[in-house]
mmCIF file of C-alpha atoms in Angstrom:
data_model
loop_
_atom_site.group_PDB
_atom_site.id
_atom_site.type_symbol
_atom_site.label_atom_id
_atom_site.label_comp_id
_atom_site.label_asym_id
_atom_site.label_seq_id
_atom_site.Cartn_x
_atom_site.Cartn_y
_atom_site.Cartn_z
ATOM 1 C CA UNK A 1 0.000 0.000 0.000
ATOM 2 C CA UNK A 2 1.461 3.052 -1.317
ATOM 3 C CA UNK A 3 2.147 5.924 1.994
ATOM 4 C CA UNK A 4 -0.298 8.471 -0.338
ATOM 5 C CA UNK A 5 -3.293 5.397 0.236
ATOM 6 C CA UNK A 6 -2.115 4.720 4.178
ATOM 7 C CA UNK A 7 -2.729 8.318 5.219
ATOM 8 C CA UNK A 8 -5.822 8.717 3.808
ATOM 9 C CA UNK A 9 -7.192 5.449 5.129
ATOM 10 C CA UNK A 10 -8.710 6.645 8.465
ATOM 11 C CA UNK A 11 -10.165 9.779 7.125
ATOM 12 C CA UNK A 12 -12.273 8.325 4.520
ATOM 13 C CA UNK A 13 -13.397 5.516 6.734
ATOM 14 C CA UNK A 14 -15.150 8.270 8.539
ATOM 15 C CA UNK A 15 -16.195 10.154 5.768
ATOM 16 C CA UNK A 16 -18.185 6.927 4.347
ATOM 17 C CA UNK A 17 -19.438 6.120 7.947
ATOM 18 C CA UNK A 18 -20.887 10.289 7.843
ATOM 19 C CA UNK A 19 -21.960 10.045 4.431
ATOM 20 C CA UNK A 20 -23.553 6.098 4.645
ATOM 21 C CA UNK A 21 -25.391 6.759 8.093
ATOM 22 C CA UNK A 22 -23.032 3.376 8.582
ATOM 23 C CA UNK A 23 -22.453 3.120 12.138
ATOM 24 C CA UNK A 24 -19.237 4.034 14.042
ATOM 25 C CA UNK A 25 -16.283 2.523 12.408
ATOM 26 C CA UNK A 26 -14.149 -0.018 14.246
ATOM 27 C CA UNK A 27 -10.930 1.570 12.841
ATOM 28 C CA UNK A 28 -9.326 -2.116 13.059
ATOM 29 C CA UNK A 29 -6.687 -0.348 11.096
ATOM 30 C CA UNK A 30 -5.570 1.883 13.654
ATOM 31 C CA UNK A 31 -2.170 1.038 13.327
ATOM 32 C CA UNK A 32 -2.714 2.792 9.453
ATOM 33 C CA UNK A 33 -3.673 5.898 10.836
ATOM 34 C CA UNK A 34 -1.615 9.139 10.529
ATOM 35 C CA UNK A 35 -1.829 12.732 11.670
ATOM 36 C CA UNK A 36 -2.259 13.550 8.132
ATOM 37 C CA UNK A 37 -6.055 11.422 8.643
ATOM 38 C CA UNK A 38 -6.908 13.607 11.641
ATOM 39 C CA UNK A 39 -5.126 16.768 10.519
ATOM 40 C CA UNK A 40 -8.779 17.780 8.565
ATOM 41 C CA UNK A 41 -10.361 17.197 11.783
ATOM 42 C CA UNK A 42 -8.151 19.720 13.433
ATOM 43 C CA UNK A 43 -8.525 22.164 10.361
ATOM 44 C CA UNK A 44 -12.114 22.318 10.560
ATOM 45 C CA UNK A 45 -12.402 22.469 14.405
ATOM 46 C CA UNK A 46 -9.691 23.505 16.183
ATOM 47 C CA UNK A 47 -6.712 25.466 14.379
ATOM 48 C CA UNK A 48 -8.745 28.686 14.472
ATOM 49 C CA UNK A 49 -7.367 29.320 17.961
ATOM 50 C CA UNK A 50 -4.386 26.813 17.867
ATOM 51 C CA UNK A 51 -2.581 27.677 15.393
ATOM 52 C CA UNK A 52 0.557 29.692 15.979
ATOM 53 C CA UNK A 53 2.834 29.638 18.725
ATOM 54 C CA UNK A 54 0.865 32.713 20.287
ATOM 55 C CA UNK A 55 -1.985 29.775 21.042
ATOM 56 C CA UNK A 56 -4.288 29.544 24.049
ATOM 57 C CA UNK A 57 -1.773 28.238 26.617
ATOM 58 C CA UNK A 58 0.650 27.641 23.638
ATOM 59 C CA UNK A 59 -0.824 24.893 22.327
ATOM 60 C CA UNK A 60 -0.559 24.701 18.672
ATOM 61 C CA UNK A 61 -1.623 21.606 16.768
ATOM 62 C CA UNK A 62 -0.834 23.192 13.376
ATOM 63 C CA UNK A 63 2.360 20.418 12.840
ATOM 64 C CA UNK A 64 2.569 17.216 14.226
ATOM 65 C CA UNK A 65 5.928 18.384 15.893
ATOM 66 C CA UNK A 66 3.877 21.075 17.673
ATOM 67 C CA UNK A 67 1.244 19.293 18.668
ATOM 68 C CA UNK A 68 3.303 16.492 20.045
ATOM 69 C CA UNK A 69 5.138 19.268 21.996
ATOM 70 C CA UNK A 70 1.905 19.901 24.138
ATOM 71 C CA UNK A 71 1.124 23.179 26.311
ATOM 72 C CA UNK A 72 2.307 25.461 28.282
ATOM 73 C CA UNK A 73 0.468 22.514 30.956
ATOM 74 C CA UNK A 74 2.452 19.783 29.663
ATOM 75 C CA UNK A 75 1.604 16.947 27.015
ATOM 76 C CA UNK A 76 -2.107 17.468 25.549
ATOM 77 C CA UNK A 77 -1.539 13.699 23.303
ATOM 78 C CA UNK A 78 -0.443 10.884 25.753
ATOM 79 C CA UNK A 79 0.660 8.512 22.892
ATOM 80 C CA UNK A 80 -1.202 4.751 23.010
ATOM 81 C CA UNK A 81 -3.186 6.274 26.141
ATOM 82 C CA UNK A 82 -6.408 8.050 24.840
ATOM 83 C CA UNK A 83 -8.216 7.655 28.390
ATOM 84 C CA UNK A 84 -5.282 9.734 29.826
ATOM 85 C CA UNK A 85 -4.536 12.487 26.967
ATOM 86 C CA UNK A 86 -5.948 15.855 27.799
ATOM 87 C CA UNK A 87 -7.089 16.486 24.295
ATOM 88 C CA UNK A 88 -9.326 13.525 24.816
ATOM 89 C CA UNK A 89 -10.307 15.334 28.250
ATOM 90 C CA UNK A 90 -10.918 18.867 26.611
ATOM 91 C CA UNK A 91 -13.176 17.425 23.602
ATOM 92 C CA UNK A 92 -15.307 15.255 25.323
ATOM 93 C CA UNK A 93 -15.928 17.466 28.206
ATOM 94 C CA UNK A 94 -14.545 15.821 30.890
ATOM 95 C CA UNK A 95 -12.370 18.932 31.816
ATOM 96 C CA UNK A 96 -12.690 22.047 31.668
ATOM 97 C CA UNK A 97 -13.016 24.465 29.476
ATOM 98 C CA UNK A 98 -14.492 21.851 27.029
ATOM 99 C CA UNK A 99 -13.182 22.438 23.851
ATOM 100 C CA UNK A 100 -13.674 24.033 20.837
ATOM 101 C CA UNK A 101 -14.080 27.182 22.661
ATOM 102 C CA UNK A 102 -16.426 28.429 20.693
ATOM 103 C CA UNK A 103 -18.836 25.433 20.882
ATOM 104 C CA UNK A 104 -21.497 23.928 20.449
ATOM 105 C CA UNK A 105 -21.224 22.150 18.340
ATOM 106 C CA UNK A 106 -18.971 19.829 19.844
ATOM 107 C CA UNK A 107 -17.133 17.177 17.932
ATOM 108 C CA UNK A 108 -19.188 14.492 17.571
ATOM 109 C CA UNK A 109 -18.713 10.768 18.987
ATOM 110 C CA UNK A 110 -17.462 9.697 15.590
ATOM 111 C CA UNK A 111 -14.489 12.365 15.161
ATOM 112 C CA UNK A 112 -14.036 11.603 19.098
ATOM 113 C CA UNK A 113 -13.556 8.081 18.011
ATOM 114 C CA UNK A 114 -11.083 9.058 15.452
ATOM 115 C CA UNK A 115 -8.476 11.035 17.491
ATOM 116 C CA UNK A 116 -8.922 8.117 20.322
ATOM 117 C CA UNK A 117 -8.089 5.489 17.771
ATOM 118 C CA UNK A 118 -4.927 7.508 16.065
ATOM 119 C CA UNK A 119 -3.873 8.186 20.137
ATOM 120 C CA UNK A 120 -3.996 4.537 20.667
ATOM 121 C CA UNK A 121 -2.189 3.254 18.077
ATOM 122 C CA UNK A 122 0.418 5.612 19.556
ATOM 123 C CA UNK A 123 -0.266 8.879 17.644
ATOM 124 C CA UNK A 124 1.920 8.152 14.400
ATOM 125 C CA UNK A 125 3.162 11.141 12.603
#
């Protein structure tokens, strides 16, 4: 499988899941998944306040580098620990504030499911 066809896996599992009214993917091919399948999912939701190193509490998750880097709080992506990663925290409401900021809406359990499953197989650039 060429590395063009492996990065795009993940994302258009969801996007047929959305699109078919299928029900939530399994994502048995985790260990396929890349930032570059979540990286939309961060464009459309969150890099409208996390983008530059002048973020809210310096988080920037425009580069996988940066992202991986975490906060001014410490590590927001607990690689192969979803449960534990603050992202996970933040998104689903757990802790506050719950992000986006500027929701609702909220991501929804499917794109949840996404950035738990690409955390679990141990956040792959």
């Amino acid at each position: 499988m060429s590395k063009t066809s492996q990065s795009g896996s993940g994302w258009w599992l969801l996007m047929i899941a959305l699109i078919g009214g299928a029900s939530l993917p399994t994502f048995s091919q985790a260990d396929h998944l890349s930032y570059a399948d979540i990286y939309p999912l961060l464009i459309d939701r969150c890099l409208n306040c996390h983008h530059n190193p002048g973020a809210p509490n310096g988080l920037s998750l425009e580069t996988y580098e940066l992202m991986m880097q975490g906060s001014n709080n410490g590590m927001v992506v607990i690689a192969g620990d979803s449960s534990n990663s603050e992202i996970i925290k933040r998104i689903r409401g757990e802790r506050h504030p719950r992000m986006p900021m500027n929701g609702p809406p909220y991501l929804n359990e499917i794109e949840i499911k996404l950035m738990m499953s690409w955390i679990d197989a141990g956040a792959p650039k």
